[in-house]
Amino acid sequence: MERTLTIVKPDSVANNVAGEVLSYFERAGLRVVAAKMVWLTKRDAEAFYYVHKGKPFYDSLCDFMSGGPCVVAVLEGANAIARVREIMGATDPAKAAAGTIRNKLGTSIQENAVHGSDSAASAEFEIGFFFSRLEIMQTERKG
Ligand code: ATP
Ligand code: MG
């Protein structure tokens, strides 16, 4: 079992398709084990996307990500990190394969509907950025 972080980005929440985005993952057998709605400050967005600091799209990306509420969730399943990336599709919706979230719901390379962690190290950082241990459900819990 693997865990990854997804963000239903502000464009999807504004377009009223937050549930639709999460349902792509659920239909693929991934399980939501933590979820909440948050409105990031620009400083939060800058910290979350620190790996992109210095890139030409960084400032605009952080404005977009702090421009409205988003839904953050932890998804669990076998090979969750790679499977979420596949289900999302390519970064640029114009290049995203048919049947992917970004193909259907993304509107530009920036406003591309959804985020997913790109490696085990990113997933660990990103899950910890938003959720404490107590906020992540243990599916095997009995008592
Ligand atoms: P994400 O990290 O959001 O899951 P990704 O891994 O497919 O997306 P990255 O290269 O990590 O893509 O870029 C992070 C985000 O920055 C993209 O999802 C998109 O919103 C934005 N972005 C990436 N490249 C560009 C670009 N050339 N112009 C504008 N925005 C961009
Ligand atoms: Mg990325």
PDB file of C-alpha atoms and ligand atoms in Angstrom:
ATOM      1  CA  MET A   1       0.000   0.000   0.000  1.00  0.00           C
ATOM      2  CA  GLU A   2       1.225   3.449  -0.886  1.00  0.00           C
ATOM      3  CA  ARG A   3      -0.061   6.932  -0.048  1.00  0.00           C
ATOM      4  CA  THR A   4       0.019  10.066  -2.152  1.00  0.00           C
ATOM      5  CA  LEU A   5      -1.275  13.614  -1.899  1.00  0.00           C
ATOM      6  CA  THR A   6      -3.742  15.057  -4.357  1.00  0.00           C
ATOM      7  CA  ILE A   7      -5.006  18.626  -4.586  1.00  0.00           C
ATOM      8  CA  VAL A   8      -8.286  19.414  -6.277  1.00  0.00           C
ATOM      9  CA  LYS A   9      -7.012  22.767  -7.503  1.00  0.00           C
ATOM     10  CA  PRO A  10      -8.926  26.065  -7.135  1.00  0.00           C
ATOM     11  CA  ASP A  11     -10.157  25.952 -10.758  1.00  0.00           C
ATOM     12  CA  SER A  12     -11.907  22.622 -10.127  1.00  0.00           C
ATOM     13  CA  VAL A  13     -13.487  23.839  -6.875  1.00  0.00           C
ATOM     14  CA  ALA A  14     -14.670  27.034  -8.645  1.00  0.00           C
ATOM     15  CA  ASN A  15     -16.079  24.925 -11.488  1.00  0.00           C
ATOM     16  CA  ASN A  16     -17.968  22.738  -8.977  1.00  0.00           C
ATOM     17  CA  VAL A  17     -16.209  19.532 -10.017  1.00  0.00           C
ATOM     18  CA  ALA A  18     -14.311  18.727  -6.801  1.00  0.00           C
ATOM     19  CA  GLY A  19     -16.366  15.574  -6.299  1.00  0.00           C
ATOM     20  CA  GLU A  20     -15.904  14.579  -9.919  1.00  0.00           C
ATOM     21  CA  VAL A  21     -12.107  14.865  -9.598  1.00  0.00           C
ATOM     22  CA  LEU A  22     -12.052  12.663  -6.487  1.00  0.00           C
ATOM     23  CA  SER A  23     -14.406  10.166  -8.108  1.00  0.00           C
ATOM     24  CA  TYR A  24     -11.850   9.476 -10.871  1.00  0.00           C
ATOM     25  CA  PHE A  25      -9.521   8.188  -8.166  1.00  0.00           C
ATOM     26  CA  GLU A  26     -12.217   6.265  -6.313  1.00  0.00           C
ATOM     27  CA  ARG A  27     -13.362   4.564  -9.512  1.00  0.00           C
ATOM     28  CA  ALA A  28      -9.765   3.441 -10.050  1.00  0.00           C
ATOM     29  CA  GLY A  29      -9.836   1.739  -6.640  1.00  0.00           C
ATOM     30  CA  LEU A  30      -7.856   4.331  -4.707  1.00  0.00           C
ATOM     31  CA  ARG A  31      -9.203   5.161  -1.261  1.00  0.00           C
ATOM     32  CA  VAL A  32      -9.557   8.622   0.301  1.00  0.00           C
ATOM     33  CA  VAL A  33      -7.972   8.294   3.775  1.00  0.00           C
ATOM     34  CA  ALA A  34      -7.843  12.041   4.597  1.00  0.00           C
ATOM     35  CA  ALA A  35      -9.508  15.104   3.077  1.00  0.00           C
ATOM     36  CA  LYS A  36     -10.227  18.761   3.797  1.00  0.00           C
ATOM     37  CA  MET A  37     -10.903  22.066   2.104  1.00  0.00           C
ATOM     38  CA  VAL A  38      -8.261  24.756   2.543  1.00  0.00           C
ATOM     39  CA  TRP A  39      -7.626  28.220   1.156  1.00  0.00           C
ATOM     40  CA  LEU A  40      -3.869  28.633   0.919  1.00  0.00           C
ATOM     41  CA  THR A  41      -2.173  31.974   1.438  1.00  0.00           C
ATOM     42  CA  LYS A  42       0.328  32.910  -1.237  1.00  0.00           C
ATOM     43  CA  ARG A  43       3.081  32.146   1.257  1.00  0.00           C
ATOM     44  CA  ASP A  44       1.605  28.645   1.803  1.00  0.00           C
ATOM     45  CA  ALA A  45       1.536  28.050  -1.962  1.00  0.00           C
ATOM     46  CA  GLU A  46       5.143  29.236  -2.285  1.00  0.00           C
ATOM     47  CA  ALA A  47       6.205  26.817   0.458  1.00  0.00           C
ATOM     48  CA  PHE A  48       4.275  23.906  -1.046  1.00  0.00           C
ATOM     49  CA  TYR A  49       5.734  24.477  -4.538  1.00  0.00           C
ATOM     50  CA  TYR A  50       9.252  25.408  -3.327  1.00  0.00           C
ATOM     51  CA  VAL A  51      10.801  22.967  -5.839  1.00  0.00           C
ATOM     52  CA  HIS A  52       9.610  25.301  -8.636  1.00  0.00           C
ATOM     53  CA  LYS A  53      11.078  28.474  -7.096  1.00  0.00           C
ATOM     54  CA  GLY A  54      12.945  30.401  -9.796  1.00  0.00           C
ATOM     55  CA  LYS A  55      10.953  28.955 -12.704  1.00  0.00           C
ATOM     56  CA  PRO A  56       9.127  31.451 -14.927  1.00  0.00           C
ATOM     57  CA  PHE A  57       5.677  30.156 -13.928  1.00  0.00           C
ATOM     58  CA  TYR A  58       6.335  30.050 -10.142  1.00  0.00           C
ATOM     59  CA  ASP A  59       4.817  33.402  -9.176  1.00  0.00           C
ATOM     60  CA  SER A  60       1.747  32.967 -11.355  1.00  0.00           C
ATOM     61  CA  LEU A  61       1.289  29.366 -10.141  1.00  0.00           C
ATOM     62  CA  CYS A  62       1.362  30.531  -6.505  1.00  0.00           C
ATOM     63  CA  ASP A  63      -1.190  33.284  -7.262  1.00  0.00           C
ATOM     64  CA  PHE A  64      -3.460  30.689  -8.889  1.00  0.00           C
ATOM     65  CA  MET A  65      -3.094  28.155  -6.065  1.00  0.00           C
ATOM     66  CA  SER A  66      -3.909  30.811  -3.448  1.00  0.00           C
ATOM     67  CA  GLY A  67      -6.699  32.396  -5.499  1.00  0.00           C
ATOM     68  CA  GLY A  68      -9.499  30.306  -4.004  1.00  0.00           C
ATOM     69  CA  PRO A  69     -10.155  27.241  -1.895  1.00  0.00           C
ATOM     70  CA  CYS A  70      -8.930  23.798  -2.886  1.00  0.00           C
ATOM     71  CA  VAL A  71      -9.554  20.295  -1.561  1.00  0.00           C
ATOM     72  CA  VAL A  72      -6.513  18.371  -0.366  1.00  0.00           C
ATOM     73  CA  ALA A  73      -6.707  14.622   0.104  1.00  0.00           C
ATOM     74  CA  VAL A  74      -4.525  11.617   0.844  1.00  0.00           C
ATOM     75  CA  LEU A  75      -5.151   8.656  -1.454  1.00  0.00           C
ATOM     76  CA  GLU A  76      -4.120   5.124  -0.590  1.00  0.00           C
ATOM     77  CA  GLY A  77      -3.678   2.074  -2.790  1.00  0.00           C
ATOM     78  CA  ALA A  78      -1.159  -0.137  -4.562  1.00  0.00           C
ATOM     79  CA  ASN A  79       1.223   2.064  -6.592  1.00  0.00           C
ATOM     80  CA  ALA A  80      -0.899   5.081  -5.657  1.00  0.00           C
ATOM     81  CA  ILE A  81       1.742   7.657  -6.664  1.00  0.00           C
ATOM     82  CA  ALA A  82       2.167   6.441 -10.254  1.00  0.00           C
ATOM     83  CA  ARG A  83      -1.507   5.581 -10.701  1.00  0.00           C
ATOM     84  CA  VAL A  84      -2.655   9.037  -9.621  1.00  0.00           C
ATOM     85  CA  ARG A  85      -0.210  10.596 -12.112  1.00  0.00           C
ATOM     86  CA  GLU A  86      -1.638   8.393 -14.883  1.00  0.00           C
ATOM     87  CA  ILE A  87      -5.244   9.221 -13.992  1.00  0.00           C
ATOM     88  CA  MET A  88      -4.433  12.967 -13.950  1.00  0.00           C
ATOM     89  CA  GLY A  89      -2.774  12.992 -17.381  1.00  0.00           C
ATOM     90  CA  ALA A  90      -0.036  15.258 -18.733  1.00  0.00           C
ATOM     91  CA  THR A  91       0.579  18.667 -17.117  1.00  0.00           C
ATOM     92  CA  ASP A  92      -0.726  20.459 -20.224  1.00  0.00           C
ATOM     93  CA  PRO A  93      -4.411  19.525 -20.697  1.00  0.00           C
ATOM     94  CA  ALA A  94      -3.940  19.920 -24.468  1.00  0.00           C
ATOM     95  CA  LYS A  95      -1.470  17.011 -24.317  1.00  0.00           C
ATOM     96  CA  ALA A  96      -3.313  14.916 -21.725  1.00  0.00           C
ATOM     97  CA  ALA A  97      -4.618  11.575 -23.000  1.00  0.00           C
ATOM     98  CA  ALA A  98      -8.335  11.002 -23.512  1.00  0.00           C
ATOM     99  CA  GLY A  99      -9.997   9.718 -20.355  1.00  0.00           C
ATOM    100  CA  THR A 100      -7.679  11.608 -17.984  1.00  0.00           C
ATOM    101  CA  ILE A 101      -8.829  14.265 -15.532  1.00  0.00           C
ATOM    102  CA  ARG A 102      -6.775  17.043 -17.107  1.00  0.00           C
ATOM    103  CA  ASN A 103      -8.021  16.181 -20.587  1.00  0.00           C
ATOM    104  CA  LYS A 104     -11.609  16.594 -19.426  1.00  0.00           C
ATOM    105  CA  LEU A 105     -11.395  19.300 -16.754  1.00  0.00           C
ATOM    106  CA  GLY A 106      -8.147  21.232 -17.262  1.00  0.00           C
ATOM    107  CA  THR A 107      -8.307  24.544 -19.104  1.00  0.00           C
ATOM    108  CA  SER A 108      -4.632  25.584 -19.409  1.00  0.00           C
ATOM    109  CA  ILE A 109      -1.145  24.354 -18.508  1.00  0.00           C
ATOM    110  CA  GLN A 110      -1.500  26.321 -15.260  1.00  0.00           C
ATOM    111  CA  GLU A 111      -5.186  25.729 -14.510  1.00  0.00           C
ATOM    112  CA  ASN A 112      -4.974  21.995 -14.907  1.00  0.00           C
ATOM    113  CA  ALA A 113      -7.553  20.854 -12.361  1.00  0.00           C
ATOM    114  CA  VAL A 114      -5.517  18.591 -10.106  1.00  0.00           C
ATOM    115  CA  HIS A 115      -2.160  17.911  -8.465  1.00  0.00           C
ATOM    116  CA  GLY A 116      -0.550  14.612  -7.516  1.00  0.00           C
ATOM    117  CA  SER A 117       2.767  13.899  -5.775  1.00  0.00           C
ATOM    118  CA  ASP A 118       5.467  12.869  -8.250  1.00  0.00           C
ATOM    119  CA  SER A 119       7.637  10.593  -6.057  1.00  0.00           C
ATOM    120  CA  ALA A 120       7.727   8.864  -2.683  1.00  0.00           C
ATOM    121  CA  ALA A 121       9.831  11.712  -1.274  1.00  0.00           C
ATOM    122  CA  SER A 122       7.378  14.339  -2.583  1.00  0.00           C
ATOM    123  CA  ALA A 123       4.417  12.388  -1.220  1.00  0.00           C
ATOM    124  CA  GLU A 124       5.967  12.287   2.241  1.00  0.00           C
ATOM    125  CA  PHE A 125       6.662  16.032   2.224  1.00  0.00           C
ATOM    126  CA  GLU A 126       3.280  16.951   0.727  1.00  0.00           C
ATOM    127  CA  ILE A 127       1.171  14.725   3.012  1.00  0.00           C
ATOM    128  CA  GLY A 128       3.007  16.133   6.032  1.00  0.00           C
ATOM    129  CA  PHE A 129       2.498  19.667   4.713  1.00  0.00           C
ATOM    130  CA  PHE A 130      -1.287  19.336   5.078  1.00  0.00           C
ATOM    131  CA  PHE A 131      -2.061  16.498   7.479  1.00  0.00           C
ATOM    132  CA  SER A 132      -1.000  15.304  10.895  1.00  0.00           C
ATOM    133  CA  ARG A 133      -0.798  11.587  11.647  1.00  0.00           C
ATOM    134  CA  LEU A 134      -4.112  11.717  13.515  1.00  0.00           C
ATOM    135  CA  GLU A 135      -5.923  13.129  10.469  1.00  0.00           C
ATOM    136  CA  ILE A 136      -5.016  10.187   8.229  1.00  0.00           C
ATOM    137  CA  MET A 137      -7.374   7.239   8.598  1.00  0.00           C
ATOM    138  CA  GLN A 138      -5.987   3.785   9.207  1.00  0.00           C
ATOM    139  CA  THR A 139      -8.171   1.507   7.117  1.00  0.00           C
ATOM    140  CA  GLU A 140      -7.229  -1.526   9.196  1.00  0.00           C
ATOM    141  CA  ARG A 141      -8.179   0.112  12.510  1.00  0.00           C
ATOM    142  CA  LYS A 142     -10.420  -1.995  14.747  1.00  0.00           C
ATOM    143  CA  GLY A 143     -10.690  -0.167  18.094  1.00  0.00           C
TER     144      GLY A 143
HETATM  145  P1  ATP B   1       1.506  19.078 -10.217  1.00  0.00           P
HETATM  146  O1  ATP B   1       2.838  19.221  -9.518  1.00  0.00           O
HETATM  147  O2  ATP B   1       0.574  20.244  -9.955  1.00  0.00           O
HETATM  148  O3  ATP B   1       0.866  17.755  -9.940  1.00  0.00           O
HETATM  149  P2  ATP B   1       2.880  18.400 -12.641  1.00  0.00           P
HETATM  150  O4  ATP B   1       3.770  17.579 -11.763  1.00  0.00           O
HETATM  151  O5  ATP B   1       2.214  17.736 -13.795  1.00  0.00           O
HETATM  152  O6  ATP B   1       1.750  19.108 -11.793  1.00  0.00           O
HETATM  153  P3  ATP B   1       4.905  20.440 -12.527  1.00  0.00           P
HETATM  154  O7  ATP B   1       5.969  20.517 -13.541  1.00  0.00           O
HETATM  155  O8  ATP B   1       5.226  19.899 -11.180  1.00  0.00           O
HETATM  156  O9  ATP B   1       3.671  19.645 -13.183  1.00  0.00           O
HETATM  157  O10 ATP B   1       4.292  21.897 -12.389  1.00  0.00           O
HETATM  158  C1  ATP B   1       3.505  22.232 -11.257  1.00  0.00           C
HETATM  159  C2  ATP B   1       2.329  23.042 -11.711  1.00  0.00           C
HETATM  160  O11 ATP B   1       2.810  24.288 -12.217  1.00  0.00           O
HETATM  161  C3  ATP B   1       1.539  22.445 -12.892  1.00  0.00           C
HETATM  162  O12 ATP B   1       0.598  21.494 -12.495  1.00  0.00           O
HETATM  163  C4  ATP B   1       0.880  23.683 -13.448  1.00  0.00           C
HETATM  164  O13 ATP B   1      -0.235  24.092 -12.654  1.00  0.00           O
HETATM  165  C5  ATP B   1       1.983  24.711 -13.294  1.00  0.00           C
HETATM  166  N1  ATP B   1       2.838  24.780 -14.500  1.00  0.00           N
HETATM  167  C6  ATP B   1       3.772  23.871 -14.897  1.00  0.00           C
HETATM  168  N2  ATP B   1       4.385  24.252 -16.025  1.00  0.00           N
HETATM  169  C7  ATP B   1       3.824  25.439 -16.363  1.00  0.00           C
HETATM  170  C8  ATP B   1       4.001  26.368 -17.434  1.00  0.00           C
HETATM  171  N3  ATP B   1       4.911  26.140 -18.391  1.00  0.00           N
HETATM  172  N4  ATP B   1       3.243  27.472 -17.455  1.00  0.00           N
HETATM  173  C9  ATP B   1       2.328  27.726 -16.468  1.00  0.00           C
HETATM  174  N5  ATP B   1       2.110  26.900 -15.427  1.00  0.00           N
HETATM  175  C10 ATP B   1       2.833  25.772 -15.379  1.00  0.00           C
HETATM  176 MG    MG B   2       4.643  18.338  -9.977  1.00  0.00          MG
END
